[in-house]
PDB file of C-alpha atoms in Angstrom:
ATOM      1  CA  GLU A   1     -58.655  37.943 -90.738  1.00  0.00           C
ATOM      2  CA  ALA A   2     -55.180  39.226 -91.499  1.00  0.00           C
ATOM      3  CA  GLY A   3     -53.650  41.468 -88.855  1.00  0.00           C
ATOM      4  CA  VAL A   4     -51.993  44.867 -89.113  1.00  0.00           C
ATOM      5  CA  ALA A   5     -48.806  44.537 -91.140  1.00  0.00           C
ATOM      6  CA  GLN A   6     -45.765  46.698 -90.454  1.00  0.00           C
ATOM      7  CA  SER A   7     -42.313  46.892 -91.997  1.00  0.00           C
ATOM      8  CA  PRO A   8     -39.454  46.927 -91.423  1.00  0.00           C
ATOM      9  CA  ARG A   9     -39.422  45.211 -88.017  1.00  0.00           C
ATOM     10  CA  TYR A  10     -36.011  46.621 -87.147  1.00  0.00           C
ATOM     11  CA  LYS A  11     -34.004  49.576 -88.405  1.00  0.00           C
ATOM     12  CA  ILE A  12     -30.694  51.019 -87.273  1.00  0.00           C
ATOM     13  CA  ILE A  13     -29.607  54.400 -88.621  1.00  0.00           C
ATOM     14  CA  GLU A  14     -27.197  57.191 -87.826  1.00  0.00           C
ATOM     15  CA  LYS A  15     -28.531  60.469 -86.478  1.00  0.00           C
ATOM     16  CA  ARG A  16     -29.520  62.946 -89.174  1.00  0.00           C
ATOM     17  CA  GLN A  17     -30.376  60.106 -91.567  1.00  0.00           C
ATOM     18  CA  SER A  18     -33.920  59.440 -92.719  1.00  0.00           C
ATOM     19  CA  VAL A  19     -36.176  56.431 -92.261  1.00  0.00           C
ATOM     20  CA  ALA A  20     -39.636  55.371 -93.360  1.00  0.00           C
ATOM     21  CA  PHE A  21     -42.061  52.897 -91.853  1.00  0.00           C
ATOM     22  CA  TRP A  22     -44.971  51.289 -93.626  1.00  0.00           C
ATOM     23  CA  CYS A  23     -48.277  50.041 -92.277  1.00  0.00           C
ATOM     24  CA  ASN A  24     -51.140  48.125 -93.858  1.00  0.00           C
ATOM     25  CA  PRO A  25     -54.215  48.072 -91.584  1.00  0.00           C
ATOM     26  CA  ILE A  26     -56.961  45.506 -91.326  1.00  0.00           C
ATOM     27  CA  SER A  27     -59.229  45.590 -94.348  1.00  0.00           C
ATOM     28  CA  GLY A  28     -62.252  47.800 -93.752  1.00  0.00           C
ATOM     29  CA  HIS A  29     -60.758  49.706 -90.827  1.00  0.00           C
ATOM     30  CA  ALA A  30     -61.221  53.386 -91.545  1.00  0.00           C
ATOM     31  CA  THR A  31     -59.110  54.671 -88.666  1.00  0.00           C
ATOM     32  CA  LEU A  32     -55.355  54.302 -88.563  1.00  0.00           C
ATOM     33  CA  TYR A  33     -53.012  55.352 -85.772  1.00  0.00           C
ATOM     34  CA  TRP A  34     -49.274  55.734 -85.377  1.00  0.00           C
ATOM     35  CA  TYR A  35     -47.987  55.486 -81.808  1.00  0.00           C
ATOM     36  CA  GLN A  36     -44.453  55.990 -80.528  1.00  0.00           C
ATOM     37  CA  GLN A  37     -43.399  53.728 -77.665  1.00  0.00           C
ATOM     38  CA  ILE A  38     -40.170  54.712 -75.963  1.00  0.00           C
ATOM     39  CA  LEU A  39     -38.609  52.088 -73.707  1.00  0.00           C
ATOM     40  CA  GLY A  40     -40.251  52.135 -70.286  1.00  0.00           C
ATOM     41  CA  GLN A  41     -43.163  54.324 -71.392  1.00  0.00           C
ATOM     42  CA  GLY A  42     -46.656  53.785 -72.662  1.00  0.00           C
ATOM     43  CA  PRO A  43     -47.525  54.329 -76.312  1.00  0.00           C
ATOM     44  CA  LYS A  44     -47.910  57.988 -77.294  1.00  0.00           C
ATOM     45  CA  LEU A  45     -50.177  58.910 -80.178  1.00  0.00           C
ATOM     46  CA  LEU A  46     -48.323  60.625 -83.006  1.00  0.00           C
ATOM     47  CA  ILE A  47     -51.039  60.849 -85.611  1.00  0.00           C
ATOM     48  CA  GLN A  48     -54.543  59.549 -86.228  1.00  0.00           C
ATOM     49  CA  PHE A  49     -56.190  59.223 -89.646  1.00  0.00           C
ATOM     50  CA  GLN A  50     -59.849  58.829 -90.490  1.00  0.00           C
ATOM     51  CA  ASN A  51     -59.778  57.372 -93.995  1.00  0.00           C
ATOM     52  CA  ASN A  52     -57.165  59.568 -95.670  1.00  0.00           C
ATOM     53  CA  GLY A  53     -57.758  62.660 -93.524  1.00  0.00           C
ATOM     54  CA  VAL A  54     -55.805  63.634 -90.420  1.00  0.00           C
ATOM     55  CA  VAL A  55     -57.894  63.695 -87.232  1.00  0.00           C
ATOM     56  CA  ASP A  56     -55.154  64.451 -84.737  1.00  0.00           C
ATOM     57  CA  ASP A  57     -51.470  65.212 -85.229  1.00  0.00           C
ATOM     58  CA  SER A  58     -51.008  67.464 -82.223  1.00  0.00           C
ATOM     59  CA  GLN A  59     -48.117  65.402 -80.839  1.00  0.00           C
ATOM     60  CA  LEU A  60     -46.334  64.830 -84.128  1.00  0.00           C
ATOM     61  CA  PRO A  61     -42.995  66.706 -84.302  1.00  0.00           C
ATOM     62  CA  LYS A  62     -43.782  68.196 -87.660  1.00  0.00           C
ATOM     63  CA  ASP A  63     -40.325  69.628 -88.221  1.00  0.00           C
ATOM     64  CA  ARG A  64     -38.995  66.080 -88.680  1.00  0.00           C
ATOM     65  CA  PHE A  65     -41.911  63.650 -88.782  1.00  0.00           C
ATOM     66  CA  SER A  66     -44.426  63.271 -91.569  1.00  0.00           C
ATOM     67  CA  ALA A  67     -47.121  60.726 -92.316  1.00  0.00           C
ATOM     68  CA  GLU A  68     -49.510  60.081 -95.134  1.00  0.00           C
ATOM     69  CA  ARG A  69     -52.360  57.774 -95.988  1.00  0.00           C
ATOM     70  CA  LEU A  70     -53.034  58.713 -99.564  1.00  0.00           C
ATOM     71  CA  LYS A  71     -55.680  56.189-100.584  1.00  0.00           C
ATOM     72  CA  GLY A  72     -57.199  55.669 -97.158  1.00  0.00           C
ATOM     73  CA  VAL A  73     -55.617  52.248 -96.797  1.00  0.00           C
ATOM     74  CA  ASP A  74     -51.920  51.827 -96.066  1.00  0.00           C
ATOM     75  CA  SER A  75     -49.777  54.506 -94.476  1.00  0.00           C
ATOM     76  CA  THR A  76     -46.174  55.649 -94.296  1.00  0.00           C
ATOM     77  CA  LEU A  77     -44.474  57.392 -91.385  1.00  0.00           C
ATOM     78  CA  LYS A  78     -41.220  59.206 -92.173  1.00  0.00           C
ATOM     79  CA  ILE A  79     -38.560  60.717 -89.957  1.00  0.00           C
ATOM     80  CA  GLN A  80     -36.074  63.143 -91.490  1.00  0.00           C
ATOM     81  CA  PRO A  81     -33.611  63.916 -90.012  1.00  0.00           C
ATOM     82  CA  ALA A  82     -33.590  61.429 -87.143  1.00  0.00           C
ATOM     83  CA  LYS A  83     -32.394  62.323 -83.660  1.00  0.00           C
ATOM     84  CA  LEU A  84     -31.117  60.069 -80.902  1.00  0.00           C
ATOM     85  CA  GLU A  85     -34.340  60.571 -78.934  1.00  0.00           C
ATOM     86  CA  ASP A  86     -36.354  59.088 -81.798  1.00  0.00           C
ATOM     87  CA  SER A  87     -35.129  55.640 -80.814  1.00  0.00           C
ATOM     88  CA  ALA A  88     -38.364  53.821 -80.043  1.00  0.00           C
ATOM     89  CA  VAL A  89     -40.845  51.286 -81.299  1.00  0.00           C
ATOM     90  CA  TYR A  90     -43.310  52.726 -83.794  1.00  0.00           C
ATOM     91  CA  LEU A  91     -46.647  51.013 -83.521  1.00  0.00           C
ATOM     92  CA  CYS A  92     -49.360  51.144 -86.125  1.00  0.00           C
ATOM     93  CA  ALA A  93     -52.935  50.320 -85.167  1.00  0.00           C
ATOM     94  CA  SER A  94     -56.299  50.359 -86.867  1.00  0.00           C
ATOM     95  CA  SER A  95     -59.942  50.320 -85.831  1.00  0.00           C
ATOM     96  CA  LEU A  96     -63.391  50.799 -87.231  1.00  0.00           C
ATOM     97  CA  ALA A  97     -64.534  54.352 -87.869  1.00  0.00           C
ATOM     98  CA  GLN A  98     -64.068  56.733 -84.970  1.00  0.00           C
ATOM     99  CA  TRP A  99     -66.829  59.193 -84.422  1.00  0.00           C
ATOM    100  CA  THR A 100     -68.311  60.346 -81.160  1.00  0.00           C
ATOM    101  CA  GLY A 101     -70.598  58.081 -79.270  1.00  0.00           C
ATOM    102  CA  GLY A 102     -70.332  54.364 -78.808  1.00  0.00           C
ATOM    103  CA  SER A 103     -67.483  54.042 -81.258  1.00  0.00           C
ATOM    104  CA  GLY A 104     -65.205  55.153 -78.431  1.00  0.00           C
ATOM    105  CA  ALA A 105     -65.437  51.542 -77.371  1.00  0.00           C
ATOM    106  CA  ASN A 106     -63.879  50.332 -80.611  1.00  0.00           C
ATOM    107  CA  VAL A 107     -60.902  48.094 -80.034  1.00  0.00           C
ATOM    108  CA  LEU A 108     -57.587  48.933 -81.644  1.00  0.00           C
ATOM    109  CA  THR A 109     -55.679  46.170 -83.389  1.00  0.00           C
ATOM    110  CA  PHE A 110     -51.928  46.721 -83.288  1.00  0.00           C
ATOM    111  CA  GLY A 111     -49.172  45.600 -85.563  1.00  0.00           C
ATOM    112  CA  ALA A 112     -45.972  44.073 -84.188  1.00  0.00           C
ATOM    113  CA  GLY A 113     -44.180  47.417 -84.406  1.00  0.00           C
ATOM    114  CA  SER A 114     -41.044  48.769 -86.034  1.00  0.00           C
ATOM    115  CA  ARG A 115     -38.095  49.145 -83.700  1.00  0.00           C
ATOM    116  CA  LEU A 116     -35.865  52.109 -84.549  1.00  0.00           C
ATOM    117  CA  THR A 117     -32.392  52.593 -83.131  1.00  0.00           C
ATOM    118  CA  VAL A 118     -30.683  55.905 -83.852  1.00  0.00           C
ATOM    119  CA  LEU A 119     -26.910  55.928 -83.254  1.00  0.00           C
TER     120      LEU A 119
ATOM    121  CA  ALA B   1     -56.192  67.123 -68.729  1.00  0.00           C
ATOM    122  CA  GLN B   2     -57.042  63.534 -69.522  1.00  0.00           C
ATOM    123  CA  SER B   3     -54.651  61.051 -67.980  1.00  0.00           C
ATOM    124  CA  VAL B   4     -54.109  57.445 -67.004  1.00  0.00           C
ATOM    125  CA  ALA B   5     -51.882  56.346 -64.128  1.00  0.00           C
ATOM    126  CA  GLN B   6     -50.415  52.946 -63.399  1.00  0.00           C
ATOM    127  CA  PRO B   7     -48.731  53.412 -60.035  1.00  0.00           C
ATOM    128  CA  GLU B   8     -46.647  50.227 -60.096  1.00  0.00           C
ATOM    129  CA  ASP B   9     -43.774  49.736 -62.518  1.00  0.00           C
ATOM    130  CA  GLN B  10     -43.676  46.024 -61.718  1.00  0.00           C
ATOM    131  CA  VAL B  11     -45.851  43.482 -59.957  1.00  0.00           C
ATOM    132  CA  ASN B  12     -44.407  40.196 -58.768  1.00  0.00           C
ATOM    133  CA  VAL B  13     -46.632  37.256 -57.917  1.00  0.00           C
ATOM    134  CA  ALA B  14     -46.201  33.540 -57.419  1.00  0.00           C
ATOM    135  CA  GLU B  15     -47.867  31.158 -59.826  1.00  0.00           C
ATOM    136  CA  GLY B  16     -51.303  30.145 -58.572  1.00  0.00           C
ATOM    137  CA  ASN B  17     -51.758  33.275 -56.488  1.00  0.00           C
ATOM    138  CA  PRO B  18     -54.229  36.024 -57.351  1.00  0.00           C
ATOM    139  CA  LEU B  19     -52.896  39.085 -59.095  1.00  0.00           C
ATOM    140  CA  THR B  20     -53.938  42.731 -59.301  1.00  0.00           C
ATOM    141  CA  VAL B  21     -52.548  45.396 -61.617  1.00  0.00           C
ATOM    142  CA  LYS B  22     -53.711  48.873 -60.676  1.00  0.00           C
ATOM    143  CA  CYS B  23     -54.985  51.686 -62.880  1.00  0.00           C
ATOM    144  CA  THR B  24     -56.537  55.061 -62.136  1.00  0.00           C
ATOM    145  CA  TYR B  25     -57.767  57.629 -64.609  1.00  0.00           C
ATOM    146  CA  SER B  26     -58.792  61.243 -64.943  1.00  0.00           C
ATOM    147  CA  VAL B  27     -61.266  61.892 -67.746  1.00  0.00           C
ATOM    148  CA  SER B  28     -64.218  64.207 -67.993  1.00  0.00           C
ATOM    149  CA  GLY B  29     -67.512  62.528 -68.759  1.00  0.00           C
ATOM    150  CA  ASN B  30     -68.127  58.800 -68.868  1.00  0.00           C
ATOM    151  CA  PRO B  31     -64.978  56.914 -69.787  1.00  0.00           C
ATOM    152  CA  TYR B  32     -64.417  53.868 -71.872  1.00  0.00           C
ATOM    153  CA  LEU B  33     -61.624  51.874 -70.241  1.00  0.00           C
ATOM    154  CA  PHE B  34     -59.370  49.211 -71.685  1.00  0.00           C
ATOM    155  CA  TRP B  35     -56.605  46.817 -70.795  1.00  0.00           C
ATOM    156  CA  TYR B  36     -54.035  45.732 -73.354  1.00  0.00           C
ATOM    157  CA  VAL B  37     -51.151  43.273 -72.939  1.00  0.00           C
ATOM    158  CA  GLN B  38     -47.799  43.292 -74.700  1.00  0.00           C
ATOM    159  CA  TYR B  39     -45.573  40.251 -74.989  1.00  0.00           C
ATOM    160  CA  PRO B  40     -41.889  40.651 -75.967  1.00  0.00           C
ATOM    161  CA  ASN B  41     -41.392  41.810 -79.542  1.00  0.00           C
ATOM    162  CA  ARG B  42     -45.130  41.855 -80.142  1.00  0.00           C
ATOM    163  CA  GLY B  43     -47.708  44.576 -80.571  1.00  0.00           C
ATOM    164  CA  LEU B  44     -50.352  45.309 -77.978  1.00  0.00           C
ATOM    165  CA  GLN B  45     -53.222  42.863 -77.700  1.00  0.00           C
ATOM    166  CA  PHE B  46     -56.678  43.707 -76.410  1.00  0.00           C
ATOM    167  CA  LEU B  47     -57.699  42.030 -73.136  1.00  0.00           C
ATOM    168  CA  LEU B  48     -60.967  43.623 -72.066  1.00  0.00           C
ATOM    169  CA  LYS B  49     -62.950  46.829 -71.925  1.00  0.00           C
ATOM    170  CA  TYR B  50     -65.544  48.605 -69.819  1.00  0.00           C
ATOM    171  CA  ILE B  51     -68.277  50.581 -71.549  1.00  0.00           C
ATOM    172  CA  THR B  52     -71.218  50.620 -69.182  1.00  0.00           C
ATOM    173  CA  GLY B  53     -73.239  48.316 -66.963  1.00  0.00           C
ATOM    174  CA  ASP B  54     -71.759  45.694 -64.682  1.00  0.00           C
ATOM    175  CA  ASN B  55     -68.684  47.019 -62.921  1.00  0.00           C
ATOM    176  CA  LEU B  56     -66.908  43.674 -63.245  1.00  0.00           C
ATOM    177  CA  VAL B  57     -65.916  42.874 -66.810  1.00  0.00           C
ATOM    178  CA  LYS B  58     -64.412  39.620 -67.979  1.00  0.00           C
ATOM    179  CA  GLY B  59     -61.879  39.320 -70.751  1.00  0.00           C
ATOM    180  CA  SER B  60     -59.403  37.028 -72.431  1.00  0.00           C
ATOM    181  CA  TYR B  61     -57.190  34.442 -70.712  1.00  0.00           C
ATOM    182  CA  GLY B  62     -59.181  34.499 -67.467  1.00  0.00           C
ATOM    183  CA  PHE B  63     -58.559  38.176 -66.739  1.00  0.00           C
ATOM    184  CA  GLU B  64     -61.188  40.471 -65.324  1.00  0.00           C
ATOM    185  CA  ALA B  65     -61.289  44.110 -64.295  1.00  0.00           C
ATOM    186  CA  GLU B  66     -63.312  46.061 -61.794  1.00  0.00           C
ATOM    187  CA  PHE B  67     -64.556  49.552 -62.570  1.00  0.00           C
ATOM    188  CA  ASN B  68     -64.926  51.837 -59.551  1.00  0.00           C
ATOM    189  CA  LYS B  69     -66.392  55.199 -60.457  1.00  0.00           C
ATOM    190  CA  SER B  70     -65.948  56.807 -57.054  1.00  0.00           C
ATOM    191  CA  GLN B  71     -62.269  55.900 -56.945  1.00  0.00           C
ATOM    192  CA  THR B  72     -61.795  56.438 -60.708  1.00  0.00           C
ATOM    193  CA  SER B  73     -60.050  53.104 -60.896  1.00  0.00           C
ATOM    194  CA  PHE B  74     -60.060  50.146 -63.253  1.00  0.00           C
ATOM    195  CA  HIS B  75     -57.865  47.456 -61.718  1.00  0.00           C
ATOM    196  CA  LEU B  76     -56.991  44.302 -63.636  1.00  0.00           C
ATOM    197  CA  LYS B  77     -57.320  41.017 -61.763  1.00  0.00           C
ATOM    198  CA  LYS B  78     -56.906  37.300 -62.182  1.00  0.00           C
ATOM    199  CA  PRO B  79     -57.770  34.698 -59.523  1.00  0.00           C
ATOM    200  CA  SER B  80     -54.821  32.406 -60.276  1.00  0.00           C
ATOM    201  CA  ALA B  81     -51.711  33.636 -62.076  1.00  0.00           C
ATOM    202  CA  LEU B  82     -49.800  31.611 -64.662  1.00  0.00           C
ATOM    203  CA  VAL B  83     -46.140  31.967 -65.608  1.00  0.00           C
ATOM    204  CA  SER B  84     -47.324  32.636 -69.152  1.00  0.00           C
ATOM    205  CA  ASP B  85     -49.143  35.759 -67.895  1.00  0.00           C
ATOM    206  CA  SER B  86     -45.768  37.458 -67.495  1.00  0.00           C
ATOM    207  CA  ALA B  87     -45.882  40.463 -69.809  1.00  0.00           C
ATOM    208  CA  LEU B  88     -46.328  44.235 -69.943  1.00  0.00           C
ATOM    209  CA  TYR B  89     -49.854  45.450 -69.198  1.00  0.00           C
ATOM    210  CA  PHE B  90     -51.275  48.784 -70.287  1.00  0.00           C
ATOM    211  CA  CYS B  91     -54.392  50.525 -69.083  1.00  0.00           C
ATOM    212  CA  ALA B  92     -56.025  52.928 -71.544  1.00  0.00           C
ATOM    213  CA  VAL B  93     -58.932  55.350 -71.576  1.00  0.00           C
ATOM    214  CA  SER B  94     -60.972  56.644 -74.483  1.00  0.00           C
ATOM    215  CA  TYR B  95     -62.382  60.149 -74.506  1.00  0.00           C
ATOM    216  CA  VAL B  96     -63.874  62.568 -76.999  1.00  0.00           C
ATOM    217  CA  ALA B  97     -61.940  65.542 -78.316  1.00  0.00           C
ATOM    218  CA  GLY B  98     -62.624  67.577 -81.424  1.00  0.00           C
ATOM    219  CA  GLY B  99     -65.480  65.308 -82.400  1.00  0.00           C
ATOM    220  CA  TYR B 100     -63.366  62.170 -82.441  1.00  0.00           C
ATOM    221  CA  ASN B 101     -62.476  59.491 -79.953  1.00  0.00           C
ATOM    222  CA  LYS B 102     -58.934  59.520 -78.627  1.00  0.00           C
ATOM    223  CA  LEU B 103     -57.187  56.711 -76.767  1.00  0.00           C
ATOM    224  CA  ILE B 104     -54.409  57.375 -74.259  1.00  0.00           C
ATOM    225  CA  PHE B 105     -52.308  54.821 -72.414  1.00  0.00           C
ATOM    226  CA  GLY B 106     -50.726  54.540 -69.026  1.00  0.00           C
ATOM    227  CA  ALA B 107     -46.992  53.947 -68.690  1.00  0.00           C
ATOM    228  CA  GLY B 108     -47.456  50.208 -68.264  1.00  0.00           C
ATOM    229  CA  THR B 109     -46.900  47.672 -65.507  1.00  0.00           C
ATOM    230  CA  ARG B 110     -44.623  44.706 -65.911  1.00  0.00           C
ATOM    231  CA  LEU B 111     -46.115  41.553 -64.449  1.00  0.00           C
ATOM    232  CA  ALA B 112     -43.677  38.844 -63.405  1.00  0.00           C
ATOM    233  CA  VAL B 113     -45.170  35.512 -62.382  1.00  0.00           C
ATOM    234  CA  HIS B 114     -42.680  33.208 -60.658  1.00  0.00           C
ATOM    235  CA  PRO B 115     -42.983  29.408 -60.635  1.00  0.00           C
TER     236      PRO B 115
END
């Protein structure tokens, strides 16, 4: 099966500029995640979608970050305006539906990530 | 609060020797535990998971992990390391919040296998 597709792979911008990242999950995966991975740290969940609804966005800096998954398939993560501390790899992942119970054992499939450098 | 700790930033081991990458967790209830590996410029790849049952779980590439409930640990092991095992390893735990499953990661441990 095709993996999780992300683009662009690399992006360099000046602070206060905007940037958008795109993700296409594995077909049939209802749950989509955006993680931020800062160098030397583990991935931090930014937002989690179940189909086209937001399940968790508690760690998303909503004054500058936004994300959407309009048709319950692909998703876009936007940063506007960017700050220096936003330099990181943005990882998209998908999994089968996430409800309580055994689905907590569902495996996430990650894309290769989008590396953002803010100058 | 739910958390995952990987106490070692880096583990160095000679090729052919056994390796252990440590992980401890703090989660209420029964946890689901995972190990993922990340190679340079690649996304995370699933290695193995513990759900229930046998405390020793086997995964991809000859890796295994031992679940210890009393010590709240889930250490990753391999009997004989390969140079190609050199990568960044992440421990993760799944828990329920707000009716949905959430997955949090440790900070990662870099494994360096020397010829």
